[in-house]
C-alpha positions as a printed NumPy array, in Angstrom:
array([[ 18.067,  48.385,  37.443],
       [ 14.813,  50.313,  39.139],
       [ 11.495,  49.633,  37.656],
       [ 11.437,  53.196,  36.083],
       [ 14.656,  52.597,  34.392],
       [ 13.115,  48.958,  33.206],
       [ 10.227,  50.92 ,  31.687],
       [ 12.016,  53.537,  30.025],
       [ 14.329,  50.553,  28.244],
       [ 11.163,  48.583,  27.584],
       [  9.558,  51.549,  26.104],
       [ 12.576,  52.981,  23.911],
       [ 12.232,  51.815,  20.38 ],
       [ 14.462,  49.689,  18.532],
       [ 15.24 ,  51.341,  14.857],
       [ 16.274,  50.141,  11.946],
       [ 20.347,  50.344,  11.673],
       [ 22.476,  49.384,   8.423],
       [ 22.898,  46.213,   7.973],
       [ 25.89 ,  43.653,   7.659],
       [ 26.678,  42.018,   4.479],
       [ 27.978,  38.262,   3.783],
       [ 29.223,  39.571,   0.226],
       [ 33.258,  38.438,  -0.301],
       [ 35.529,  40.94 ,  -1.403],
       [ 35.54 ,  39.063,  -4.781],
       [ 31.518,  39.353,  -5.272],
       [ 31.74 ,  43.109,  -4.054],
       [ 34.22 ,  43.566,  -6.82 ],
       [ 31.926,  41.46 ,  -9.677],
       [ 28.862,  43.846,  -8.641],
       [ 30.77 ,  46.577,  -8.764],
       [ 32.427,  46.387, -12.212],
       [ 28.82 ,  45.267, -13.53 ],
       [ 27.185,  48.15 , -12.132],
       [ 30.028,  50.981, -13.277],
       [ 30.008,  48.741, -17.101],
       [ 26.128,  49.652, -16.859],
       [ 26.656,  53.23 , -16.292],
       [ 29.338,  53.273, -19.101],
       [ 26.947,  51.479, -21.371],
       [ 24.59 ,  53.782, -20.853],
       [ 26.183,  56.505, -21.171],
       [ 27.854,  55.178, -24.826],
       [ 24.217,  54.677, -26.05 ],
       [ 22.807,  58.307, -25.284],
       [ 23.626,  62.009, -25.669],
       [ 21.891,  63.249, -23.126],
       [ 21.613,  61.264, -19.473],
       [ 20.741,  62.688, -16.401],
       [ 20.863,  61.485, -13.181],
       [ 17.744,  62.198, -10.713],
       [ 19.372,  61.758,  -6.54 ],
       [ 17.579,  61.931,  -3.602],
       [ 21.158,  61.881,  -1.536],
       [ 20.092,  58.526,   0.223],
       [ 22.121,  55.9  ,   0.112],
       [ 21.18 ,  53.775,  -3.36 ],
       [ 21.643,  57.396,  -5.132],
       [ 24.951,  57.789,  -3.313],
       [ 26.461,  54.176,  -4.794],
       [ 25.467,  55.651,  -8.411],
       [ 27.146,  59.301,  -7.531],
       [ 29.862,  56.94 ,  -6.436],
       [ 30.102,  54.705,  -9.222],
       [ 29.239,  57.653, -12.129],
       [ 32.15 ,  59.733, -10.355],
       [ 34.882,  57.309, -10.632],
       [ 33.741,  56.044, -14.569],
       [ 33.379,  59.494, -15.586],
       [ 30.72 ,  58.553, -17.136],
       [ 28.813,  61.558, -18.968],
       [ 25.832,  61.547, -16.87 ],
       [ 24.265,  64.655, -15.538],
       [ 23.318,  65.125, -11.766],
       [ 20.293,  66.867, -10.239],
       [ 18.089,  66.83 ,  -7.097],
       [ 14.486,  67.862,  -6.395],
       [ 15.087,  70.574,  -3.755],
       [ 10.817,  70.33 ,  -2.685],
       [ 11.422,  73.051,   0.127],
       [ 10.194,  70.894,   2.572],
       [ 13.132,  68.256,   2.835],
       [ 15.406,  67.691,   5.745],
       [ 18.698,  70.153,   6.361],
       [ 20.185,  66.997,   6.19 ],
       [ 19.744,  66.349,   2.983],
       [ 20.119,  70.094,   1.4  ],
       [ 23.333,  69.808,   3.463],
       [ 24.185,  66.755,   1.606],
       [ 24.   ,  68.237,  -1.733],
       [ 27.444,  70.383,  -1.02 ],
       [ 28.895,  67.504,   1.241],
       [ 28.336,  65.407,  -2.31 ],
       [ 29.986,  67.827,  -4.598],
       [ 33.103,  68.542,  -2.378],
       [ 33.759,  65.012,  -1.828],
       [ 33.619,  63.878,  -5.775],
       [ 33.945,  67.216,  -7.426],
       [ 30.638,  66.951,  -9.553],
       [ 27.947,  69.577,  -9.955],
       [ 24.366,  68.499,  -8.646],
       [ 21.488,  70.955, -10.055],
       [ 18.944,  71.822,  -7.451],
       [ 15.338,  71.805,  -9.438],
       [ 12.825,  73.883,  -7.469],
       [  9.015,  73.5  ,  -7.778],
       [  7.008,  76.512,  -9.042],
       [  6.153,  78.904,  -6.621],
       [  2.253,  79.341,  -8.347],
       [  2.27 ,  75.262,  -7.976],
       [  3.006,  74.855,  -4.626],
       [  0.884,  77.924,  -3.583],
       [ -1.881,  76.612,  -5.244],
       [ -1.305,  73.451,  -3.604],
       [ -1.792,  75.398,  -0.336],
       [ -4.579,  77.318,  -1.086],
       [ -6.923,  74.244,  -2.052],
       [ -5.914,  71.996,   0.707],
       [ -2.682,  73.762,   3.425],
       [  0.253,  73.651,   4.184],
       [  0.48 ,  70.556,   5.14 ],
       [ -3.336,  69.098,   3.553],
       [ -1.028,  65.917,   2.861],
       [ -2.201,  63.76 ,   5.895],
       [ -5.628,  63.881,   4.384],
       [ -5.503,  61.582,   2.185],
       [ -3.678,  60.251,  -0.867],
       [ -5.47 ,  63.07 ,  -3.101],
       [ -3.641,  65.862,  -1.621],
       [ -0.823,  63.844,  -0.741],
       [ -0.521,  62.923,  -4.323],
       [ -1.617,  66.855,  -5.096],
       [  1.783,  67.53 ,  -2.951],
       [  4.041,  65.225,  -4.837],
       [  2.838,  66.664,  -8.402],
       [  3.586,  70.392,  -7.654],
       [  7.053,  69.606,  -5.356],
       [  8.198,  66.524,  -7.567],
       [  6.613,  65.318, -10.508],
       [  6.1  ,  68.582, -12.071],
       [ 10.025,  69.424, -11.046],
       [ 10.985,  65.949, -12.489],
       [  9.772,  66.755, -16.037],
       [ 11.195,  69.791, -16.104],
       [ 14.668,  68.388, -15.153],
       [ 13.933,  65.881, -18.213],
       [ 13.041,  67.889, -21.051],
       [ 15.757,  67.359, -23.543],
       [ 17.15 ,  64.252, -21.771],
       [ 16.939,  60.966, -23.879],
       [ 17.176,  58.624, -20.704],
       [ 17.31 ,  58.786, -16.937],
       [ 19.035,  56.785, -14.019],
       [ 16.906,  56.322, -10.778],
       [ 18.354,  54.537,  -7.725],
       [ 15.247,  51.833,  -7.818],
       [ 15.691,  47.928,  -6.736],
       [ 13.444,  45.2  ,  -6.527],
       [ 13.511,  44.867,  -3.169],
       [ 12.522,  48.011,  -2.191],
       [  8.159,  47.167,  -2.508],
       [  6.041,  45.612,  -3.609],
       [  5.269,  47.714,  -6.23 ],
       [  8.863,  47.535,  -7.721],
       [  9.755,  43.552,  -7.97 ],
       [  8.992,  43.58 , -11.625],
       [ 11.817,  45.695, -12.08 ],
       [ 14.062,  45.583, -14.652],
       [ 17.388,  47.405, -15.785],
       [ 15.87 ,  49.032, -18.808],
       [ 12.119,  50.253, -19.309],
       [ 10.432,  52.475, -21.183],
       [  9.001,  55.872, -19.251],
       [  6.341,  56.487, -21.782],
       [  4.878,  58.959, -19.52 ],
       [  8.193,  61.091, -20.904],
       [  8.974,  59.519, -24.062],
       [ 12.438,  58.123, -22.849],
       [ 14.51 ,  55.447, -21.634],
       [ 14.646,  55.182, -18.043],
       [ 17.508,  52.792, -16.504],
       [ 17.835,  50.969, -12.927],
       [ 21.238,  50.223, -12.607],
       [ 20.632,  48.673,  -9.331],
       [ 17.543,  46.826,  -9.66 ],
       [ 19.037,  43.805,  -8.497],
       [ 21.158,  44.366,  -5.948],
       [ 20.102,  43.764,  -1.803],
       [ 20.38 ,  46.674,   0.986],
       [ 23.116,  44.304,   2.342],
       [ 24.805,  44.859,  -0.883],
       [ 24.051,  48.897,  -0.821],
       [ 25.824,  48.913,   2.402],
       [ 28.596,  46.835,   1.748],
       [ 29.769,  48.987,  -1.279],
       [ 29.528,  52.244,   0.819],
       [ 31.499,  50.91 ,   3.237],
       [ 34.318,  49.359,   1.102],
       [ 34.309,  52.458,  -0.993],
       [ 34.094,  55.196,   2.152],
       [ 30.905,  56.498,  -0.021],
       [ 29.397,  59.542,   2.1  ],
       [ 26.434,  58.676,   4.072],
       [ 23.544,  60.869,   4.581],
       [ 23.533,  61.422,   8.446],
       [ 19.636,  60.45 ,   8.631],
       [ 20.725,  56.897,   7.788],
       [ 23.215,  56.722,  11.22 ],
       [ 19.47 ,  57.138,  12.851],
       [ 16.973,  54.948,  11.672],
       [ 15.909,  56.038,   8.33 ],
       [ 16.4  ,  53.429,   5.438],
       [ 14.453,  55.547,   3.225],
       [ 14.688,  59.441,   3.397],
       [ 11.749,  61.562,   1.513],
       [ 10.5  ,  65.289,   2.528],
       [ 10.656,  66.061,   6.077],
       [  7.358,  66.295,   7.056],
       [  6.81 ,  62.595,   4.815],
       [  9.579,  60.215,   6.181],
       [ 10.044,  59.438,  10.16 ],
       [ 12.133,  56.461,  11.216],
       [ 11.611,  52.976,  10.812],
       [ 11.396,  50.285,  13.974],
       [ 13.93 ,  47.29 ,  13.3  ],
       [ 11.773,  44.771,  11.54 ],
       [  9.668,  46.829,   9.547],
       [  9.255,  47.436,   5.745],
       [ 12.082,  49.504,   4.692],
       [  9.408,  51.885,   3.204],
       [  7.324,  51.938,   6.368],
       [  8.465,  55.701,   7.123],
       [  7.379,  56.916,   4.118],
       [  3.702,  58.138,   4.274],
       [  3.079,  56.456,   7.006],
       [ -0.543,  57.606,   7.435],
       [ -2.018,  55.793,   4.405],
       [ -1.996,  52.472,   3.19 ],
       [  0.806,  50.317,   2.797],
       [  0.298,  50.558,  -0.863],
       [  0.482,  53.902,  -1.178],
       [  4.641,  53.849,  -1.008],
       [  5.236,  56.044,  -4.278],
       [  4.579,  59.594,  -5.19 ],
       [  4.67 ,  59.189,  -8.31 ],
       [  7.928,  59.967,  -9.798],
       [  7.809,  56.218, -11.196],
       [  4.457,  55.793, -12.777],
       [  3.991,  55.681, -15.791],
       [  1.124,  56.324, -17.764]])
């Protein structure tokens, strides 16, 4: 190998890739049925549930899961206008391959232009004001609007996502909303994502195949080096405690 070939290997990162489980086919099957008997449950208990997915790959098991319960649970998706084609292409790629409807919610026009006026287009990677500014008019605002009516929610959240989510439990309160709000997955590993999406040929959102474990807006998320914080490509540019936008807050 020539030095400049050395360098260039040396120099080429090493991302983050899915990983391998050491689940049995007997404890895939266990977490399975537990997680589709929550979904049922859940559905029983409320009129109106809606499902909030961000395409990646914990919001895929649920599509998954919800899809072959039939569980009455509404799907949507915050189209922000600044997300990857990846992901708007994985909104039809989702329907086709279970059938199911998935409402785009768009952001107000007047909010996200206002947005622009007081800090640009892309005034986010000043700070966590106008990043948070960013999130309100392209997500949280959105988000509410996708909830009025509902009388619970499903997110995609687990424990071992952040710091800021190992308190997590199955069922909570959202008293920002005044409704339930449910983590079906809360306590299942990334090994464990994976494994189910393999064993049940679950559609993959191409950004995972190259070194995203997360996947957020475009101009938000970049890849992640093998070894790093799952959530490291998210925000990147502030603190490591700044890993939320919101959408999960409460008041």
């Amino acid at each position: 190998m020539t030095q400049q070939n050395q360098q260039t290997t040396l120099e080429k990162p090493i991302f983050w890739s899915i990983p391998s489980s050491a689940l049995t086919p007997a404890e895939l099957a266990e977490k399975s049925t537990v997680l589709k008997q929550r979904l049922a449950d859940i559905s029983e208990r409320f009129s109106d549930v809606r499902f909030a997915t961000s395409l990646a790959a914990e919001d895929m098991v649920i599509t998954d899961a919800i899809a072959k319960t039939g569980a009455k649970i509404k799907l949507f998706t915050l189209a922000t206008g600044r997300l990857h084609q990846e992901t708007v292409d994985m909104v039809k790629t989702t329907e086709d391959h279970y059938g199911v409807s998935i409402e785009k919610v768009y952001p107000q026009d007047s909010d996200v232009q206002a947005f622009i006026d007081q800090y640009g287009m892309n005034g986010f990677y000043d700070g966590e004001e106008p990043k948070k500014a960013c999130c309100g008019a392209r997500k949280i605002k959105p988000l509410n609007a996708a909830l009025l009516g509902a009388d619970a929610w499903i997110t995609g959240q687990r424990r071992e996502q952040s710091t800021t989510r190992t308190e997590l439990n199955l069922e909570e309160l959202d008293d920002a909303r005044g409704i339930s709000k449910f983590n079906p997955l809360f306590d299942w590993s990334e090994a464990d994502i994976w494994a189910y999406i393999k064993q049940e040929n679950v559609p993959i959102h191409p950004l995972h195949l190259k070194g995203y474990p997360s996947i957020g807006c475009e101009p938000c998320t970049r890849q992640v080096k093998k070894g790093e914080d799952i959530r490291a490509g998210r925000w990147w540019w502030l603190q490591s405690d700044s890993k939320e936008c919101g959408l999960h807050v409460n008041k």
